[in-house]
C-alpha cells in the first residue's frame, strides 16, 4: 500500500506539501479501516465478566432465592392461607383469588427460572468441570428446593430441558409425577453423595451465607427436603411415604440452628422483602384475620413476633380489603430471615408420618416437640401455652392438631399451602368475594411469558386455578 | 471494495496532470443585486473539458486557457449561470443575478455537500435559521415542530430542561433508537437521553425520577444558520448506518469575508419569556377526604377523597386527640383551621369556619421565566474569517425550584492558507443543567402528590410562600406534613425542597477541516470532529421522603466521547457540453464511547447532609460502551442539461458491534430527478414555472446493539416488581449472576429499504410551490430482544427477527397569495401522513414491550403500528360490545367486566399531522402564526385513572349517579369463559366509591378505559415583529445595522379532547415508549418578548 501511495505522490507535484499531507491522510485512513480498527474484541464488554468463579455465584443464588421465596413467590399463597390479607390494590385482588398470568410472570422468570435456578444450573455444570463436588452438592440441594417450589405451585414444569439457552429456547415440560419420582430423588441423592465427597478443589466458605460452608448442615438440609417431598405424596402414595419421610428425618435437622434459612441484612440493598414491602407499599397487605384471631384466641406468645401489635393486633378478613395490623418484627424487619425448611417442619412431618402409621405416642411427642421448637425459635418459654397446646398424648393427638400447629409453626412458608392442599387443614373459609365460585385457588396460573413463548409445550388443556396439581389428588 | 477504491484514487490523481496554458484571463465576479464580490464562483472554459477555476474570496479569478476557447461560463449555486464571449479580452468582469429559484433552493445534503434542490432525486426540506430565531425554545428541536412535513416532535413535558423526541417518517427500529442523526457542520453529535437511577433497574428508571434532557438541548439556536432535514433512504444513504432514521443537518453561522466598514458584524439578541401552565386535569371541589362518605383525615393516612360534602363540614379544634395534636397547642397539626366535623356536630363552636376546598393546584404552579441572551461577532478579511458567539439561557420553571440554564461559547474560523488550501475549525463549549423535580410513578413525584391531594387538605398549610416556609410541609420535629399523615405521598412543597436532582453538563464539540482544491474540478476535504461531554448528576432524598424513607443520595456521572473522521474526494467534470459528472469518494471513521459511574448511598445518618459518606449502605455500578465503525463510500452523479439528474451511492461499512463474519456490509442507493419543464413545449409555460418528478430507491443497513454477541455475568441484583429489591455487594460480599439476556453470535445487519416518489411543482414564478412525496419503506431483519420463556434460563435473546413498514405521504405547499411593495402574505402548509405497521417480530412472538407499566405498556404488536398501548381491557362479546355483569350476586352487578387477558388498546401514532403557517408583512411589521394539527393517536391517561380511584377527579363529583352501561348482559363462568345471551343491558348501577375504587378506577380497573384520544389543534406559535427601517437607522444611529423587536407566543391556544395535561407529553421522554402520561409534569404556554440588534 505504501508503495502505491508513493507512486501516487510522485505522479503529482512533489513540491506541494499539502498534496503530501492529503496523500498521507488517505493512507492513514485507509489503513485504519482495516482490521485493526474494527477489532471484534471491542465488542466485549469490559464492564461485565463472561465467566466468574463459583464463590461469586453462590452468594447471589442464595440471596436471590431468599428474596423471591420470601417475597413475590409466597405472597399469593400466604394470602390464600389467610396468614396475610390483601388490604388494597393488587394484593386485594389476589386475596380474592384473582391472580392473572401476568401477576405471576416476574416470580417465574426473574424470581426463579432465569434467576437463581439458572445460576444453580450453571454452578452444577461448573462444579463438574472444576471437580468441586461440594459446590455441586450445595447447588443440587438448592435446585431441589427451588424445583420443589415451582412444581408445587404450578404442577408440571420444565426441568430436564430447562436453562439451556440456545439448546432449548422452548423447553418441554416435565410431569410433576416424574419430577417427584425421578428428578427430586436423583438431585438429592446426588447432593448427599457430593456433599460427602472426600475431595473437592473448591468448597463453599464465607460465600455461603446460609451455612458458612458447613457441609454437614447442607447434608441435613438434603435429608430434610427428602422428608418434605416424601410427605407431599400422601394423597398419591398413601402410607408408603411415611417410612421414607421418617427415615429421611433421622438425618435431617436436629435443632433450630440447623434451619435452612436466609438472613437478610441491615443495609437497604440487603433488606428482607417483606420488610421492603411494608416500607414501600404500606397498607397494601396486612395480617390475616384467621391467623390473628387464632393467635389471640390461644394467647399465643408468638403473636408479637408475627404481628405488629402497635395499636393492638387486628387481622383483615380474606378478600374484604381495608386496614389491619402490619407484619410483625421477626419476619418483617430489615434483617429478618426467610425460612426455606426448618427443624420445626421436620418435627411436624415426623408427627404426621407417625400418626399416619398409627404410632400415636411418637406423633404426640413429635407434635409437642414441634410446638416447643417453634416457640424456642423466638426464644419464648411459655409454660402455660405449652401446658395447653403442647402437651398432647397418644390419646389426644389428632391430624388436625398436627396440621394446625404446623400452620402456626411454619408461618409464612409456602409449605403450609402444600399441607392445606393435601390435608385441607386447617379448615379455612374461602373469601366471600372470591372469584372462584367459593373455592380457594389450588395452584398458580402459568405465567404469560410461558404461554406466549413456550405455548407449544405448556400443558394442555392449560389448568385453571381450581385444578389440582398431581400430588393434590383430592 | 478496497482495491476498487484505490483504483479510483489513482485515477483521480492521474487526472491532475492534464493542465496546460496558453493565455490568462482575469476578472471579478460580483452580485448584480448588491455589488458584493462572490467568492467560489465556478469559471470554466466552454467546450474544453478540464479547464476552469473558482473565484477567490474577493470574487477574483485567474484562468489560463488554450487559444481555442471562445466562451467562459460562470456558475454559482443560487445564481443564474452566465456564458460570456471573451473575444480577445484578457479581463472579464461579470455580475451574476440571483436565480428565480432563490436561496434556500440550494440545500445542504449528506456530508455537507451543497446541491441545488432541482438536482435532487429525493425529498429534502430546509429551514432557515431565522425561522427558529424568535421561538426561543431551550431545546431547539421544539422549534422545528410543525414546520417540516414528515417530522414529528414530542416535547416530553413543560418541566425545565425536559427532552424532546423527534422522529422522521415513522419508526424504523424496534429496539434501537428511532431518532434522526444530528449533524452540525459535518460532525455528528450525540443526542442521547441519559437517565439516572440504579442501572440494575434499566429503563424502569424512566417511570420515576426526573425529566431528563436529550443532548440536542445543548445547541445554541442563535448559532444556527440553516437546518436541512434529510428524510428518506436515498438522502441519507451516504451517512451510513447511523442515518437510518433520517438526518438533521445543521449549518452554523460563519463570519463573512467582507472588507472595510463591513468587516465585522455584531449581533445581540435578548429575550424574556413567561411560562404559564397550559392545561391540568380537572379536580373535584365538592367532597372531603375520607371513605364511604365519612371524613377520614390526614392523621389516619387515608388517601381517598370519598368523604362527605365539603359544604356540610365545619372546622373545629375542639376534642382533638393526642394523635391530632402532637405538640399539645390545641390546634390540629395538619390544618390550622382544625379538624373537619359535620355542621351539626357538638364540637362545632360559634367561631367554627365553614370547610373549604383548597386550590392546591392553582396555588402551586407559578409563572416561569426564561432569560435568553446571545451575542455574536463575525468578521474577516479576504483570506480568513471568524465567528465568535456567547449565549446564556436561564430558566425558572412553572414548578418552584425547577431550573435550567445553558451557557454556550463558540468560536469558528476559516483561513485560506494558499489559493488552493483552506483550513477551518470550530470549538463549541457548552455548560448546561439545572435543578430537576421528581415526577412520574414515584411516591416523591410532584404531580402524584399534588393531584392526589384531597380538596380539604391544604398543602401550603395556609402560608403565603409555602415554597420557602418549611412549616408548610414539615412538622417541627422534621417529620413530613402530608395529606397521608407523615408522608407515604410527598407533599409537593416537600418534593421541591427536600428532593433535589441537579445535573451539570460540560460539553465540547469541536472540529477541524481542511479543503484542498488543486484544480477547479477536484476538491478534497478532510474533517475531524469530536463531541465530548461529562454529565455529572447528584440527587438526594431527605430522610422522610416517601420514595426513600431512610433518605438517599446518589452521584451519577456520565462521560461521552464521539470521534468522527471524514475524508471526501470530489471530482466534477463536464463530459460533454450537456452531460456533467459529479463523483465523490470518501472514507468515514467513527468511534463512540460512553461511561457511567453510579454511586448510590442509602439510609442517611445525619439529616440534611448529602454525601455518600453519610450513607449506611452504598451501591455502585460502572458501565462502559464502545463501538467503532469504518466506511468507504462513493457517489456518482450524472446530469443531462438541466433535465435529468441521476445519482448513485454506495457505502460499505464495518462495525464492531456485529460478529466478525457479518461485520462488513454494503448498501446502495439510486435516485433520479427529471425536470420535465425543461422539455421544449413546457419550457415557456407561464403557469408552471418549474416541474420535477423524482424517484429513488435505497437500502441502508444498521448494525447491532453494542455488546450483544456474548453472554455475560452481571452484579447480583433482584427486584420483583413490588419493591426496590436487593443488590450486590451484599453483606460485604460480591456476587454475580448470569445476565437474563442471551447474546447472539450470529447477528447480521438490519436492512432498511426505502422507495420514494415525488414531485416538485412551482407555479406562477414560484408564487405557488408544491412538493409531494410518497414513500414506502420496508425494514427487515430488525434486531430486537426477543422475549423467551423464562424456563430457557433467559428472558430474552437478541435476534434479527422483525419486519416493519412505513408508508406515507408528505405535502408541502407554499403560496404567496399577496405580494406588493409594502404588503405580503405567505402561507406554508405541511401535511404528513405515515402508516407504520409491525409486520413480524419473531417466530411465535406477537408483541414486545417498549416501556411502561404492567397493565398499560407501550409495545410493538404484530399487525399494528409501532407504539401500541397494550394492557387490560373490558370483556367484549364477539361483536365487540361491552359485556355487562348480569350476576346479581356479584358486587359489580350491572357493570362491565374486566378481562384478565391483555390486549391492544390503541396506537400512539397519529393518522396525520399538519402545520399551517401564515406570515404577513406590512412594511416593517411582521405577523405570523403557526397552527399545528395532530389527528389521531392515543395516550394512556394513567393520571386520570388514579384520580378517579381516589375521588379527586372532576368526574367523581357526580358520584352516586345512576347509569345503565350500554352493552349486552353476560358474565364469566367458573372457568373464566364468557356466557352471554346477547340481550341488551338494562341493569342500572351506581357510579359510586365502590365503582371508582374498583373497576372504574386506575387501582384495579382495566387501563383501557383511560386510553384517550390525543388529537389537538393548537396555536403553536404566534409572532409579531417590528423591524426598524434602514432609512431611520442610517439617518439616526449609523452604527446600528438592524433592530428587530418581537413578541412570540407559544401554545397560547390548545383544543384537545384529552382530559389530562397537554397531550404533547411523555413520561419516558425521548424514547421509543411514547404515549404514557402518568403524573407527568404539565405543559406550558409561553409569552416571549425579545429584541435583536445588529451592529
Tab-separated table of C-alpha atoms in Angstrom, chain A residues 1 4-5 8-9 11-12 16 18-19 22-23 25-26 28-30 32-52 55-61 63-65 67-68 71-72 75-76 88-91 98-103 106-119 122 158 161-166 168-171 173 206-207 209 262-273 276-282 284 334 433 435-437 449-454 464 466, chain B residues 2 5-6 9-11 13-14 16-17 303 417-418 420-421 443 484 488 512 514-516 518 524-526 546-547 549 565-567 569 585-587 589-591 600 602-603 616-619 622-624 626-632 654-660 663 705-740 742-743 787-795 797 799 844-848 854 859 891 900-902 974-975 1003:
chain	number	residue	atom	x	y	z
A	1	UNK	CA	0.000	0.000	0.000
A	4	UNK	CA	1.268	2.662	-4.272
A	5	UNK	CA	0.877	5.825	-2.287
A	8	UNK	CA	0.701	8.376	-6.377
A	9	UNK	CA	2.547	11.206	-4.766
A	11	UNK	CA	2.895	11.367	-10.195
A	12	UNK	CA	1.788	14.621	-8.736
A	16	UNK	CA	3.275	20.650	-2.890
A	18	UNK	CA	-0.416	19.873	1.054
A	19	UNK	CA	-0.765	17.243	-1.526
A	22	UNK	CA	-3.515	14.650	1.866
A	23	UNK	CA	-1.849	11.638	0.456
A	25	UNK	CA	-4.216	11.180	5.287
A	26	UNK	CA	-5.660	8.944	2.648
A	28	UNK	CA	-3.634	6.559	7.260
A	29	UNK	CA	-7.362	6.462	6.988
A	30	UNK	CA	-7.489	3.583	4.585
A	32	UNK	CA	-7.266	2.427	9.714
A	33	UNK	CA	-10.323	0.968	8.167
A	34	UNK	CA	-8.527	-2.317	8.023
A	35	UNK	CA	-8.959	-4.935	10.665
A	36	UNK	CA	-7.142	-3.176	13.444
A	37	UNK	CA	-9.737	-0.500	13.760
A	38	UNK	CA	-12.654	-2.880	13.510
A	39	UNK	CA	-11.447	-5.194	16.202
A	40	UNK	CA	-14.153	-7.631	17.316
A	41	UNK	CA	-12.716	-7.588	20.838
A	42	UNK	CA	-14.046	-4.071	21.171
A	43	UNK	CA	-17.460	-5.616	21.338
A	44	UNK	CA	-16.623	-7.460	24.524
A	45	UNK	CA	-17.998	-5.521	27.468
A	46	UNK	CA	-15.179	-4.523	29.799
A	47	UNK	CA	-17.775	-3.875	32.488
A	48	UNK	CA	-19.168	-7.382	32.773
A	49	UNK	CA	-17.305	-10.663	33.055
A	50	UNK	CA	-18.129	-13.574	30.781
A	51	UNK	CA	-17.144	-16.014	33.483
A	52	UNK	CA	-16.918	-15.834	37.258
A	55	UNK	CA	-17.779	-18.500	45.086
A	56	UNK	CA	-19.138	-15.419	43.317
A	57	UNK	CA	-22.246	-17.187	42.076
A	58	UNK	CA	-23.332	-18.903	45.284
A	59	UNK	CA	-23.998	-15.712	47.300
A	60	UNK	CA	-26.234	-14.339	44.555
A	61	UNK	CA	-28.103	-17.612	44.233
A	63	UNK	CA	-29.794	-14.095	48.282
A	64	UNK	CA	-31.888	-14.206	45.091
A	65	UNK	CA	-33.758	-17.262	46.270
A	67	UNK	CA	-35.649	-12.541	48.069
A	68	UNK	CA	-38.007	-14.319	45.676
A	71	UNK	CA	-41.419	-12.136	48.666
A	72	UNK	CA	-43.286	-12.374	45.403
A	75	UNK	CA	-47.486	-13.644	48.752
A	76	UNK	CA	-50.407	-15.134	46.872
A	88	UNK	CA	-55.682	-2.707	48.809
A	89	UNK	CA	-54.560	-2.672	45.180
A	90	UNK	CA	-53.141	-5.845	43.617
A	91	UNK	CA	-52.908	-7.848	46.880
A	98	UNK	CA	-57.935	-13.063	41.132
A	99	UNK	CA	-54.358	-13.725	40.102
A	100	UNK	CA	-53.610	-13.248	36.440
A	101	UNK	CA	-50.988	-14.904	34.322
A	102	UNK	CA	-49.191	-11.563	34.226
A	103	UNK	CA	-49.133	-11.350	38.018
A	106	UNK	CA	-41.919	-11.905	37.345
A	107	UNK	CA	-41.640	-14.571	40.018
A	108	UNK	CA	-41.401	-17.336	37.454
A	109	UNK	CA	-38.911	-15.819	35.076
A	110	UNK	CA	-36.820	-13.387	37.096
A	111	UNK	CA	-37.514	-14.791	40.519
A	112	UNK	CA	-36.866	-18.439	39.754
A	113	UNK	CA	-36.081	-19.845	36.313
A	114	UNK	CA	-33.863	-17.215	34.719
A	115	UNK	CA	-32.860	-16.099	38.193
A	116	UNK	CA	-31.386	-18.293	40.920
A	117	UNK	CA	-32.346	-21.599	39.284
A	118	UNK	CA	-30.426	-20.760	36.126
A	119	UNK	CA	-27.399	-19.915	38.247
A	122	UNK	CA	-24.541	-23.024	35.952
A	158	UNK	CA	-39.746	-27.598	32.788
A	161	UNK	CA	-34.916	-29.332	29.232
A	162	UNK	CA	-34.607	-26.047	31.133
A	163	UNK	CA	-31.769	-23.490	31.482
A	164	UNK	CA	-30.141	-24.488	28.190
A	165	UNK	CA	-30.443	-21.167	26.368
A	166	UNK	CA	-29.982	-21.762	22.658
A	168	UNK	CA	-33.746	-25.319	24.059
A	169	UNK	CA	-35.338	-21.897	23.747
A	170	UNK	CA	-38.714	-23.520	24.371
A	171	UNK	CA	-38.119	-26.219	26.993
A	173	UNK	CA	-42.434	-29.601	30.486
A	206	UNK	CA	-17.894	-17.453	53.736
A	207	UNK	CA	-19.523	-17.068	50.330
A	209	UNK	CA	-24.491	-17.016	53.531
A	262	UNK	CA	-31.590	-16.916	54.624
A	263	UNK	CA	-30.878	-13.951	56.856
A	264	UNK	CA	-31.170	-10.543	55.261
A	265	UNK	CA	-29.056	-7.550	56.207
A	266	UNK	CA	-29.432	-4.117	57.696
A	267	UNK	CA	-28.410	-2.100	54.648
A	268	UNK	CA	-31.220	-1.039	52.385
A	269	UNK	CA	-29.909	-3.112	49.480
A	270	UNK	CA	-29.926	-6.163	51.765
A	271	UNK	CA	-33.358	-5.875	53.318
A	272	UNK	CA	-35.861	-8.635	53.780
A	273	UNK	CA	-38.506	-8.486	51.025
A	276	UNK	CA	-39.356	-3.770	51.901
A	277	UNK	CA	-42.981	-4.429	51.057
A	278	UNK	CA	-44.241	-2.954	54.302
A	279	UNK	CA	-41.927	0.011	53.862
A	280	UNK	CA	-42.569	0.720	50.193
A	281	UNK	CA	-46.168	-0.439	49.835
A	282	UNK	CA	-47.597	0.339	53.232
A	284	UNK	CA	-51.374	-2.891	50.582
A	334	UNK	CA	-34.795	-5.207	57.635
A	433	UNK	CA	-65.712	-12.036	47.440
A	435	UNK	CA	-63.822	-15.130	42.090
A	436	UNK	CA	-63.600	-18.924	42.042
A	437	UNK	CA	-67.161	-19.763	42.966
A	449	UNK	CA	-44.235	-15.491	29.145
A	450	UNK	CA	-44.556	-19.279	29.119
A	451	UNK	CA	-47.958	-19.122	27.488
A	452	UNK	CA	-46.715	-16.883	24.735
A	453	UNK	CA	-43.159	-18.016	24.193
A	454	UNK	CA	-43.448	-21.661	25.120
A	464	UNK	CA	-57.294	-23.281	35.663
A	466	UNK	CA	-59.188	-24.581	40.667
B	2	UNK	CA	-10.830	-1.617	-1.058
B	5	UNK	CA	-11.395	2.404	-4.103
B	6	UNK	CA	-7.665	2.621	-4.577
B	9	UNK	CA	-7.983	7.341	-6.105
B	10	UNK	CA	-5.158	6.638	-8.517
B	11	UNK	CA	-7.239	7.687	-11.457
B	13	UNK	CA	-4.642	11.804	-9.026
B	14	UNK	CA	-3.552	10.970	-12.545
B	16	UNK	CA	-4.423	16.163	-12.042
B	17	UNK	CA	-1.616	16.408	-14.558
B	303	UNK	CA	-55.576	8.527	50.734
B	417	UNK	CA	-3.689	29.377	3.634
B	418	UNK	CA	-2.863	29.189	-0.034
B	420	UNK	CA	-5.800	26.117	-3.091
B	421	UNK	CA	-5.895	25.232	0.519
B	443	UNK	CA	-44.064	8.407	45.802
B	484	UNK	CA	-51.453	10.969	54.340
B	488	UNK	CA	-46.462	7.969	52.028
B	512	UNK	CA	-11.144	20.769	12.167
B	514	UNK	CA	-9.155	21.176	5.503
B	515	UNK	CA	-10.239	21.718	1.952
B	516	UNK	CA	-7.802	21.338	-0.862
B	518	UNK	CA	-5.713	21.629	-6.581
B	524	UNK	CA	-10.512	17.072	-1.314
B	525	UNK	CA	-11.998	17.648	2.097
B	526	UNK	CA	-10.883	16.222	5.358
B	546	UNK	CA	-41.741	8.890	50.609
B	547	UNK	CA	-39.722	7.299	47.825
B	549	UNK	CA	-37.924	6.980	53.733
B	565	UNK	CA	-13.406	11.490	10.715
B	566	UNK	CA	-14.399	12.057	7.109
B	567	UNK	CA	-12.290	12.196	4.012
B	569	UNK	CA	-12.761	13.465	-2.553
B	585	UNK	CA	-15.361	9.080	-2.906
B	586	UNK	CA	-14.907	9.023	0.806
B	587	UNK	CA	-13.936	7.369	3.950
B	589	UNK	CA	-14.292	6.524	10.706
B	590	UNK	CA	-16.317	6.803	13.843
B	591	UNK	CA	-15.921	5.821	17.434
B	600	UNK	CA	-25.854	5.370	45.493
B	602	UNK	CA	-28.971	4.757	51.179
B	603	UNK	CA	-30.027	5.214	54.774
B	616	UNK	CA	-25.059	3.371	55.732
B	617	UNK	CA	-25.435	1.365	52.560
B	618	UNK	CA	-23.652	2.002	49.307
B	619	UNK	CA	-24.277	0.541	45.860
B	622	UNK	CA	-19.893	1.156	36.391
B	623	UNK	CA	-20.891	0.754	32.767
B	624	UNK	CA	-18.972	1.336	29.602
B	626	UNK	CA	-17.650	1.447	22.980
B	627	UNK	CA	-18.165	0.987	19.292
B	628	UNK	CA	-16.205	1.717	16.198
B	629	UNK	CA	-17.263	1.859	12.612
B	630	UNK	CA	-15.410	2.463	9.394
B	631	UNK	CA	-16.768	3.012	5.926
B	632	UNK	CA	-15.842	3.643	2.345
B	654	UNK	CA	-17.685	-2.165	9.042
B	655	UNK	CA	-18.944	-2.163	12.605
B	656	UNK	CA	-17.529	-3.699	15.747
B	657	UNK	CA	-20.954	-4.434	17.168
B	658	UNK	CA	-21.555	-7.237	14.713
B	659	UNK	CA	-19.935	-10.642	14.734
B	660	UNK	CA	-16.740	-10.773	12.715
B	663	UNK	CA	-19.446	-7.035	10.188
B	705	UNK	CA	-26.599	-3.051	19.824
B	706	UNK	CA	-23.207	-2.844	21.479
B	707	UNK	CA	-22.128	-5.970	23.368
B	708	UNK	CA	-24.966	-8.092	22.014
B	709	UNK	CA	-22.950	-11.031	20.776
B	710	UNK	CA	-21.788	-12.602	24.055
B	711	UNK	CA	-23.263	-13.833	27.334
B	712	UNK	CA	-22.263	-12.049	30.486
B	713	UNK	CA	-22.440	-12.116	34.210
B	714	UNK	CA	-23.735	-9.034	35.963
B	715	UNK	CA	-23.502	-7.879	39.568
B	716	UNK	CA	-26.188	-9.631	41.596
B	717	UNK	CA	-29.491	-7.822	41.614
B	718	UNK	CA	-33.050	-8.917	42.294
B	719	UNK	CA	-36.241	-6.963	42.101
B	720	UNK	CA	-39.744	-8.415	41.976
B	721	UNK	CA	-41.854	-5.511	40.779
B	722	UNK	CA	-43.151	-4.832	44.285
B	723	UNK	CA	-40.069	-3.444	45.948
B	724	UNK	CA	-36.703	-1.956	45.098
B	725	UNK	CA	-35.081	-5.323	45.740
B	726	UNK	CA	-31.613	-6.397	46.715
B	727	UNK	CA	-28.276	-5.853	45.114
B	728	UNK	CA	-24.639	-6.825	45.477
B	729	UNK	CA	-22.247	-6.315	47.178
B	730	UNK	CA	-24.479	-7.871	49.816
B	731	UNK	CA	-23.407	-8.396	53.400
B	732	UNK	CA	-19.940	-7.258	52.345
B	733	UNK	CA	-19.739	-9.984	49.703
B	734	UNK	CA	-19.571	-9.538	45.961
B	735	UNK	CA	-21.782	-11.713	43.829
B	736	UNK	CA	-22.636	-12.181	40.180
B	737	UNK	CA	-25.485	-13.653	38.239
B	738	UNK	CA	-25.929	-14.667	34.631
B	739	UNK	CA	-27.483	-11.919	32.566
B	740	UNK	CA	-31.114	-12.532	31.628
B	742	UNK	CA	-28.932	-14.263	25.812
B	743	UNK	CA	-26.326	-12.916	23.403
B	787	UNK	CA	-38.675	-12.412	24.754
B	788	UNK	CA	-38.133	-16.005	25.757
B	789	UNK	CA	-39.833	-18.410	28.067
B	790	UNK	CA	-38.016	-17.904	31.380
B	791	UNK	CA	-37.588	-21.665	31.652
B	792	UNK	CA	-34.915	-21.418	28.951
B	793	UNK	CA	-32.787	-19.739	31.613
B	794	UNK	CA	-33.047	-16.380	29.874
B	795	UNK	CA	-35.830	-13.887	29.492
B	797	UNK	CA	-32.379	-13.039	23.260
B	799	UNK	CA	-32.359	-11.759	17.093
B	844	UNK	CA	-44.130	-17.123	17.986
B	845	UNK	CA	-43.807	-13.573	19.240
B	846	UNK	CA	-46.695	-11.263	18.552
B	847	UNK	CA	-45.681	-8.381	20.736
B	848	UNK	CA	-42.727	-6.987	22.642
B	854	UNK	CA	-47.829	-3.677	33.939
B	859	UNK	CA	-45.464	-2.328	22.834
B	891	UNK	CA	-70.700	-6.798	43.752
B	900	UNK	CA	-57.647	-10.810	32.569
B	901	UNK	CA	-56.331	-11.013	29.023
B	902	UNK	CA	-54.323	-8.026	27.975
B	974	UNK	CA	-66.134	-20.564	36.856
B	975	UNK	CA	-63.723	-21.458	34.070
B	1003	UNK	CA	-56.345	0.893	41.004
